[in-house]
mmCIF file of C-alpha atoms in Angstrom:
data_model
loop_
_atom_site.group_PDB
_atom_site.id
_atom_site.type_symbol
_atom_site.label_atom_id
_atom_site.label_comp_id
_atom_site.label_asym_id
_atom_site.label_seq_id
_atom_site.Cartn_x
_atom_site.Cartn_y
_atom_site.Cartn_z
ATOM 1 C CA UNK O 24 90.592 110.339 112.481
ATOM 2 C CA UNK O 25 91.489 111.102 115.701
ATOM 3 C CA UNK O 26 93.335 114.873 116.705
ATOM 4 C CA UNK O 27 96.513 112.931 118.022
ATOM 5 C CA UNK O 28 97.113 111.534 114.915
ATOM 6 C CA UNK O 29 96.405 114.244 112.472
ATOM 7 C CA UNK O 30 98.916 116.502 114.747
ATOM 8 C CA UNK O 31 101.034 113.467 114.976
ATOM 9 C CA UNK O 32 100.889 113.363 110.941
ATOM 10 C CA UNK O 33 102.040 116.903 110.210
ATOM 11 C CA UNK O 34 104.892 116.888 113.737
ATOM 12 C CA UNK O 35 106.155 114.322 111.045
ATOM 13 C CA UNK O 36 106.051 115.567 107.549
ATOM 14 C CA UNK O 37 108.479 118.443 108.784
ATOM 15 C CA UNK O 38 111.227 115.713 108.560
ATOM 16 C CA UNK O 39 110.034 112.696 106.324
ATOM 17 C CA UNK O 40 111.222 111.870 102.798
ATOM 18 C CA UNK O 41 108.381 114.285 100.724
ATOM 19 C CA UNK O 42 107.306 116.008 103.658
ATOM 20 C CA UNK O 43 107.881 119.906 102.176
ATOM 21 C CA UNK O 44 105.085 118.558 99.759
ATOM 22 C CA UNK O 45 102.376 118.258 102.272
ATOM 23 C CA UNK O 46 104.066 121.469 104.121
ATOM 24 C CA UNK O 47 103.343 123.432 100.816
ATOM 25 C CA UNK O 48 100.152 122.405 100.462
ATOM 26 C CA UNK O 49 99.345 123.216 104.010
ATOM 27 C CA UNK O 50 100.220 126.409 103.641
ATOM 28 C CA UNK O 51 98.413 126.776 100.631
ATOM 29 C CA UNK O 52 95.301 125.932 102.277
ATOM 30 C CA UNK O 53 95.950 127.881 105.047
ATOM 31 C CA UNK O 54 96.229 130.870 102.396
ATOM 32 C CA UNK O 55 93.287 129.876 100.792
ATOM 33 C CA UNK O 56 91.140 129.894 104.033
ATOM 34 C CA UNK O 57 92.326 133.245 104.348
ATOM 35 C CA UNK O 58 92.364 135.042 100.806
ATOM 36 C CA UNK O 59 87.997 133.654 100.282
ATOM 37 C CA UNK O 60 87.028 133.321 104.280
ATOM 38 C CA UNK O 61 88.817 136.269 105.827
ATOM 39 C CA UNK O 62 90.037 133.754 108.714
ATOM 40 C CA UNK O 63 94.038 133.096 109.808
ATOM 41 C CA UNK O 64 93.870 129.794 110.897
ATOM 42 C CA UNK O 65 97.080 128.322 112.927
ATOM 43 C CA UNK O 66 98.341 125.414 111.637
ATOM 44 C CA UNK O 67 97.934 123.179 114.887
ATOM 45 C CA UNK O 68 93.707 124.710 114.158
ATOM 46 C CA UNK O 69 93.440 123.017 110.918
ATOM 47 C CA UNK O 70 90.160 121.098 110.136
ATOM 48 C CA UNK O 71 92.249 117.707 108.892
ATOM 49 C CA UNK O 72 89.549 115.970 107.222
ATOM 50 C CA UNK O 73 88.783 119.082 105.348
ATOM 51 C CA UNK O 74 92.272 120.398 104.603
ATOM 52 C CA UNK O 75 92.352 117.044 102.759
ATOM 53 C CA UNK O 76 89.001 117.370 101.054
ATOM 54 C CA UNK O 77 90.678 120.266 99.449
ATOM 55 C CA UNK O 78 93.460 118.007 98.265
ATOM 56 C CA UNK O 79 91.149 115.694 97.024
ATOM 57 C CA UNK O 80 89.527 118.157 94.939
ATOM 58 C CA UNK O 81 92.413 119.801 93.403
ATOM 59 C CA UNK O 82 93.457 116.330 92.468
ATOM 60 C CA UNK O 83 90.071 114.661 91.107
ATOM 61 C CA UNK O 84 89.480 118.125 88.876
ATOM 62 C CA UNK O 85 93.157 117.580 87.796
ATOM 63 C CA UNK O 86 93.894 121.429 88.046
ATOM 64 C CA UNK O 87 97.657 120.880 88.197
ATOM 65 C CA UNK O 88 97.106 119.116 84.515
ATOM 66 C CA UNK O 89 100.526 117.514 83.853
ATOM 67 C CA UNK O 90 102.008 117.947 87.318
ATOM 68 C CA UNK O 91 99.607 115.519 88.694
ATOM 69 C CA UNK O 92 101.723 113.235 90.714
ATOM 70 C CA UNK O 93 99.633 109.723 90.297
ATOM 71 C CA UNK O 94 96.564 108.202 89.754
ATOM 72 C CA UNK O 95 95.892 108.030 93.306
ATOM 73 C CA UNK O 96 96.707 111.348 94.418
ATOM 74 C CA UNK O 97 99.290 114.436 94.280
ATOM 75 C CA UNK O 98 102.309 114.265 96.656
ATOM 76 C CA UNK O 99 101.142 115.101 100.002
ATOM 77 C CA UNK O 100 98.070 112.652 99.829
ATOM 78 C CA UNK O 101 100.656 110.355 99.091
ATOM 79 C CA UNK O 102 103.213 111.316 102.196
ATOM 80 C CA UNK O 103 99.911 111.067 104.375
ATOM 81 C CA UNK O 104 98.705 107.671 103.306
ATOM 82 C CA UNK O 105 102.146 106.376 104.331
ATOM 83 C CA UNK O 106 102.375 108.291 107.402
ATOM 84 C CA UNK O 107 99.210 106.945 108.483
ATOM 85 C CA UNK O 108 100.553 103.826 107.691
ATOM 86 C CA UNK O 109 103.959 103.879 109.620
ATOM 87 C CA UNK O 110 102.398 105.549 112.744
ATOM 88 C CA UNK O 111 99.102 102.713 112.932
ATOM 89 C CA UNK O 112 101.708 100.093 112.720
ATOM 90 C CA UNK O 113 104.723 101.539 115.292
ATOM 91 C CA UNK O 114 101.454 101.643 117.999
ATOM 92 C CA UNK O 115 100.570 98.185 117.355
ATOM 93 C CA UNK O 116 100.669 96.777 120.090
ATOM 94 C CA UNK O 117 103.387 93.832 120.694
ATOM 95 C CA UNK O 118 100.670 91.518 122.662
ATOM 96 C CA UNK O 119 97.083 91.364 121.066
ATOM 97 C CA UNK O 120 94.517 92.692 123.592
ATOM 98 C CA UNK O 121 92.301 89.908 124.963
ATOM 99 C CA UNK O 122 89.178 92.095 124.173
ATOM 100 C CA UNK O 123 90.239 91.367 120.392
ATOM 101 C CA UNK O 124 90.862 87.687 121.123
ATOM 102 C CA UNK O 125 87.573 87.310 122.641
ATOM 103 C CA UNK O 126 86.005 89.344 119.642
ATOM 104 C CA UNK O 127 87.686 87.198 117.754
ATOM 105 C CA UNK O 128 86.759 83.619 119.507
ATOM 106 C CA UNK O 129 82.942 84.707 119.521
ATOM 107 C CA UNK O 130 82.502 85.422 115.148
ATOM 108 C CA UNK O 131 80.931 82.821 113.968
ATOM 109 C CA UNK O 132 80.971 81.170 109.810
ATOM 110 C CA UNK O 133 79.721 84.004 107.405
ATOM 111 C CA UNK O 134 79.657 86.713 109.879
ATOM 112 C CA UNK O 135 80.517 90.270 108.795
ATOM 113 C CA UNK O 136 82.878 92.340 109.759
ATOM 114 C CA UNK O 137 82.586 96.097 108.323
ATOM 115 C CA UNK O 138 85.593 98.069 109.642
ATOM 116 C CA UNK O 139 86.851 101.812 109.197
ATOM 117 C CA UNK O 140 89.641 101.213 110.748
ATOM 118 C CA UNK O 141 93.356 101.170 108.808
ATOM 119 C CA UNK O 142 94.849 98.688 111.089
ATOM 120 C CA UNK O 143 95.348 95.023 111.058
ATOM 121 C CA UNK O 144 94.559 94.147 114.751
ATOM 122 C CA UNK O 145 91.481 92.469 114.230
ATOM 123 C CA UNK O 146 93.434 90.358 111.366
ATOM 124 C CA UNK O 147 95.608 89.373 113.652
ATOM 125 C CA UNK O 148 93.704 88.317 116.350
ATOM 126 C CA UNK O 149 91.984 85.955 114.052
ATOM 127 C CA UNK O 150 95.297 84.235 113.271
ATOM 128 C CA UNK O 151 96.269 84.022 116.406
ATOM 129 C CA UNK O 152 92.548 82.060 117.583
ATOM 130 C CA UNK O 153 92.644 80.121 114.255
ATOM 131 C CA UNK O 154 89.737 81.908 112.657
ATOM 132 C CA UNK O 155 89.162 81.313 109.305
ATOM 133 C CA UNK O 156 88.112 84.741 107.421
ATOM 134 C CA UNK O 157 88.423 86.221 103.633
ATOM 135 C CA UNK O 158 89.027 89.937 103.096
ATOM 136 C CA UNK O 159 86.863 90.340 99.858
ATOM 137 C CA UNK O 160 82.715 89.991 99.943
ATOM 138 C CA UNK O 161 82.182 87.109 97.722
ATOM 139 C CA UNK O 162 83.557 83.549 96.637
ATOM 140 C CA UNK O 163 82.886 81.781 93.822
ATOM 141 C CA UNK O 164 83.859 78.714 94.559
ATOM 142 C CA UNK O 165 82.737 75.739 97.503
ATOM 143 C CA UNK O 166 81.812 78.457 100.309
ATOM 144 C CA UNK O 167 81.110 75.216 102.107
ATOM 145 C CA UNK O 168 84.949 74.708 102.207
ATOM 146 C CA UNK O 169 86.215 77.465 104.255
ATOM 147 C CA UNK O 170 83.460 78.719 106.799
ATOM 148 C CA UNK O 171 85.092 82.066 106.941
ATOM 149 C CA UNK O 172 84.504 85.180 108.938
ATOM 150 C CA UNK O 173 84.421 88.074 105.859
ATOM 151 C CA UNK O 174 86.026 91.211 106.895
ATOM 152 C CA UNK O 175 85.748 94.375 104.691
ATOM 153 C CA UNK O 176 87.579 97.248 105.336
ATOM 154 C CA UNK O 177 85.550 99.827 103.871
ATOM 155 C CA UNK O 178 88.472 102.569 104.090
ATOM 156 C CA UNK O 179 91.349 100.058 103.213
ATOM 157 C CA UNK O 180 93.797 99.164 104.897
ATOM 158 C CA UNK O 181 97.567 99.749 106.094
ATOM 159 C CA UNK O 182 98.903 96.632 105.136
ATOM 160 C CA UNK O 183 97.347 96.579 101.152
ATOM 161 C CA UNK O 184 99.385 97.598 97.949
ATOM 162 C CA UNK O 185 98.593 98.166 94.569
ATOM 163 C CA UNK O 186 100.516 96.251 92.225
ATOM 164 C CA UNK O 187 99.441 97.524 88.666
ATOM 165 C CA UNK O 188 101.970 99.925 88.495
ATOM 166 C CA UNK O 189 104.936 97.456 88.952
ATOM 167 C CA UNK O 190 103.345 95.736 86.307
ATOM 168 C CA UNK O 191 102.899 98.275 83.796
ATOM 169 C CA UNK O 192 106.716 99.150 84.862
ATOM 170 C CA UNK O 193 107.581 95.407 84.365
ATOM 171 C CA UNK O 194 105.757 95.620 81.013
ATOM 172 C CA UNK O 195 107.728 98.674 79.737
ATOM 173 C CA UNK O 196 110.870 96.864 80.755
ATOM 174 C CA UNK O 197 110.591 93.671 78.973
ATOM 175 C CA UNK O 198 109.372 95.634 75.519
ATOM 176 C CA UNK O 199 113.038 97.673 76.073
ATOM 177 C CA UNK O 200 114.476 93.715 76.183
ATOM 178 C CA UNK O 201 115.606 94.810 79.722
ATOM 179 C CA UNK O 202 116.854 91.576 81.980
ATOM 180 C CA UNK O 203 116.393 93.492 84.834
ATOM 181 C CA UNK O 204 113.418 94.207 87.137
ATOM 182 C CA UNK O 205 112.175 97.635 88.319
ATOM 183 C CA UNK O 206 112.893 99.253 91.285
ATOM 184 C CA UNK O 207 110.193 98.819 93.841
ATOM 185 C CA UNK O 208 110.211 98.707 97.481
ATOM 186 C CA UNK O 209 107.216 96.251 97.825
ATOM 187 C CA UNK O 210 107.061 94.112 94.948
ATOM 188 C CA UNK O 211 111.024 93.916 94.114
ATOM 189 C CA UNK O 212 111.884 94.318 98.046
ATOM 190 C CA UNK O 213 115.622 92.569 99.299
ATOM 191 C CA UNK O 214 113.252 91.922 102.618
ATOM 192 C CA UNK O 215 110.758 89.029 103.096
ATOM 193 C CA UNK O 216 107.636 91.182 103.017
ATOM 194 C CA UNK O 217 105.289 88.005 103.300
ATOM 195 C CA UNK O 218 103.357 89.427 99.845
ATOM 196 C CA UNK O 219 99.944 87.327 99.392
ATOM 197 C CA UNK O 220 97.279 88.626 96.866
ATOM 198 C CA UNK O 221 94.754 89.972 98.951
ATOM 199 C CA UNK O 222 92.198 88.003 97.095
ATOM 200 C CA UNK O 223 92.213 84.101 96.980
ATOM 201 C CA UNK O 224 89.523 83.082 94.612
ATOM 202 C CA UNK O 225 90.265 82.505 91.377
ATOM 203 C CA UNK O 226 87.046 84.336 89.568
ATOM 204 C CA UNK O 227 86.489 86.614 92.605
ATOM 205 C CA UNK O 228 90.643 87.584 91.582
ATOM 206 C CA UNK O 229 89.471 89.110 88.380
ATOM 207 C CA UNK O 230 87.372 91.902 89.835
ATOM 208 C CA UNK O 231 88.782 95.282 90.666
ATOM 209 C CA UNK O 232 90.713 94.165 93.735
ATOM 210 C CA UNK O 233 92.733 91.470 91.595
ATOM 211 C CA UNK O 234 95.766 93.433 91.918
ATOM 212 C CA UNK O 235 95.847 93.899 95.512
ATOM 213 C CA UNK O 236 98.499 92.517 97.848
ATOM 214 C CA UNK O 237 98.911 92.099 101.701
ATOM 215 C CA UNK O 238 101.995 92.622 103.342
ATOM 216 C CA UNK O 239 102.320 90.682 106.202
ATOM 217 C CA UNK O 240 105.313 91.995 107.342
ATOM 218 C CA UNK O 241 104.276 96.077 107.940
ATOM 219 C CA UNK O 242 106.810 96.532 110.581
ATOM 220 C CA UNK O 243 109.847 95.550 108.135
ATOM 221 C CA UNK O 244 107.947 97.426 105.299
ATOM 222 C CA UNK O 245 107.446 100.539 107.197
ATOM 223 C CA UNK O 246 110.425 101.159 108.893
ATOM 224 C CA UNK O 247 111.818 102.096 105.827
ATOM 225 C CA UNK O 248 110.334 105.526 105.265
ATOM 226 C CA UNK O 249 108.440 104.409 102.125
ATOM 227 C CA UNK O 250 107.255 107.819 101.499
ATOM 228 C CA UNK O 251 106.433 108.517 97.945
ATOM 229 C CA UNK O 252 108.359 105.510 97.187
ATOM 230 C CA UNK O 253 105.225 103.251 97.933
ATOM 231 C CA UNK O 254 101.538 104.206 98.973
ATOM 232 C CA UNK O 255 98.983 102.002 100.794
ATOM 233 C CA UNK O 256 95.640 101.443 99.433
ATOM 234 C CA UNK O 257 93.400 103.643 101.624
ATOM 235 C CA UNK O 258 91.121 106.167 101.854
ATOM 236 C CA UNK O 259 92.735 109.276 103.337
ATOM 237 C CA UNK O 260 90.885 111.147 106.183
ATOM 238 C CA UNK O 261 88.820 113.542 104.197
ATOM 239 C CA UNK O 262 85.416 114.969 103.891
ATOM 240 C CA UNK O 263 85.812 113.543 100.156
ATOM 241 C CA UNK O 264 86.769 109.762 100.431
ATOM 242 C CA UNK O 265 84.137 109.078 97.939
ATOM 243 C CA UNK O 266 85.784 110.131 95.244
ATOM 244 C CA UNK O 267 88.442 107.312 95.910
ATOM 245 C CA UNK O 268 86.742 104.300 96.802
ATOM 246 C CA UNK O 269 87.912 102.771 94.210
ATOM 247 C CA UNK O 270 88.292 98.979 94.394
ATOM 248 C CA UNK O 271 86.684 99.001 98.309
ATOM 249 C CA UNK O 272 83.169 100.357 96.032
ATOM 250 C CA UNK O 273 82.785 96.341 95.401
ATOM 251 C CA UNK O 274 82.325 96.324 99.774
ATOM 252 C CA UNK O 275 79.240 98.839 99.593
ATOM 253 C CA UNK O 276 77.736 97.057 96.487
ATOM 254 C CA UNK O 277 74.567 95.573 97.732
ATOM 255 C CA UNK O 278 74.716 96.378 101.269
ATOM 256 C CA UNK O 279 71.450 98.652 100.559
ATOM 257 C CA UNK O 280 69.772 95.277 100.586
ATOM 258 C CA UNK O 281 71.734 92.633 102.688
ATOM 259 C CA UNK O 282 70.159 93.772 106.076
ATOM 260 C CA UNK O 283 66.960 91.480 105.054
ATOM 261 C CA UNK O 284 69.397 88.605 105.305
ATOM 262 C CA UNK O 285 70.749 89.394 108.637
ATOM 263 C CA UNK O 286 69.519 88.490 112.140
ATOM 264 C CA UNK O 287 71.044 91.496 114.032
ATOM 265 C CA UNK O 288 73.817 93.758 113.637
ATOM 266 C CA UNK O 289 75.818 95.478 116.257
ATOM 267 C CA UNK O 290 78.018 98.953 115.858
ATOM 268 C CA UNK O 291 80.817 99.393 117.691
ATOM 269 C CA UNK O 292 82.903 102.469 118.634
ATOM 270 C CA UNK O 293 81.962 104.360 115.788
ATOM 271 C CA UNK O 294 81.164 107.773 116.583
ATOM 272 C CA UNK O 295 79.629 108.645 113.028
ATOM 273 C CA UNK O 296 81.511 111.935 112.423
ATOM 274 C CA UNK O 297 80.530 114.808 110.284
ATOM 275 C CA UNK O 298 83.544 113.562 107.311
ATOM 276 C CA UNK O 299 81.619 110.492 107.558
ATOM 277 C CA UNK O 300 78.725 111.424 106.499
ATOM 278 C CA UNK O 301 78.160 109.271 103.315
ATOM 279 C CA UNK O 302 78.616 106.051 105.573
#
């Protein structure tokens, strides 16, 4: 993740909604570099990807016990995933850049797309050329039918949401005979969000990603401060994503083998950074 945004990330957790969470923990890390490594290190200095490695760590060991926040992380992983979230979409750019279109206009039936990036430009410029593609690695039904591009985030993406809590919330509610439906600003949302299961296949819908939604409309989402209110489903920048691949692990399964099925592959922009190492 790039400096701008990292800085741009904690400029805004000094005002968000949950903000003082990821402020505390700063700090705390900050402390920590400083109580084992003898080093002050100014906040603006911080190593990003590792300040959230420590997160990760404190979360997947569970060392706040019953104060863990969620499944998915403690409060300022959270606050970040949706920061990352509103900032990516607010610098989307209003006019798709022809390099995408082109990009878009050459893929051809079956071609893969492995992306790191959060955004959905690329998904968007292959609406907007008619391109046929699938977000998920396999279908089981008529692949003859669809002649689709596949495109697999392998660090999620901006626009996904996780809708197994709202269920197990909608659950609870109908066992307390409640007529209602829970709160949620996604799934129960006064604003046409444009929902659509990320996956489309019927067997391919019972894997891990079966409860995974796209939000088409990110800008309407977004703009209103979802933090720790909603999360996206994405990896945060950290020397530890592994921990949290979660459903994107069905993206990497296999892909030790596929290259004996491919003609040629081509890698673009990626700089292959030291918090990337496992990829």
């Amino acid at each position: 993740m790039g400096l701008e945004l990292s800085h741009e990330i904690l400029k805004r957790s000094k005002t968000c909604p949950g903000g003082v969470h990821l402020r505390e923990d700063l700090s705390w890390y900050r402390r920590y570099l400083k109580d084992c490594f003898g080093c002050e290190v100014p906040e603006e200095e911080v190593n990003f990807e590792q300040f959230m490695g420590f997160l990760d760590i404190e979360h997947s060991l569970g060392l706040r016990g019953s104060d863990t926040w969620s499944r998915d992380g403690n409060e300022g992983q959270v606050v970040v995933k949706t920061l990352i979230g509103e900032i990516l979409m607010e610098r989307l750019p209003n006019e798709i850049p022809p390099l995408y279109l082109e990009f878009a206009r050459s893929l051809q039936p079956s071609d893969y797309v492995l992306t790191f990036n959060y955004d959905v430009l690329l998904e968007r410029a292959l609406d907007a050329v008619g391109k046929p593609y699938r977000l998920f690695p396999t279908r089981y039904v008529d692949t003859e039918k669809f002649n689709e591009v596949i495109v697999m985030k392998m660090h999620g993406s901006i626009d996904w949401f996780d809708k197994s809590f709202y269920l197990q919330q909608l659950g609870k509610y109908k066992r307390l005979g409640c007529d209602s439906l829970p709160p949620d600003v996604v799934f129960n949302s006064r604003h046409d969000l444009g929902l659509s299961p990320l996956v489309n296949d019927k067997e391919a819908a019972e894997g891990p990603m079966k409860n995974i939604f796209r939000v088409r409309n990110i800008e309407t989402l977004y703009k209103q401060r979802i933090q720790l209110h909603a999360q996206p489903v994405l990896l945060t920048p950290s020397i530890n994503k592994a921990l949290y691949v979660g459903p994107m692990r069905a993206f990497w399964n296999g892909l030790g083998q596929s290259g004996m099925y491919n003609f040629g592959m081509a890698i673009i922009g990626y700089s292959l950074p030291e918090h990337d190492d496992y990829a």
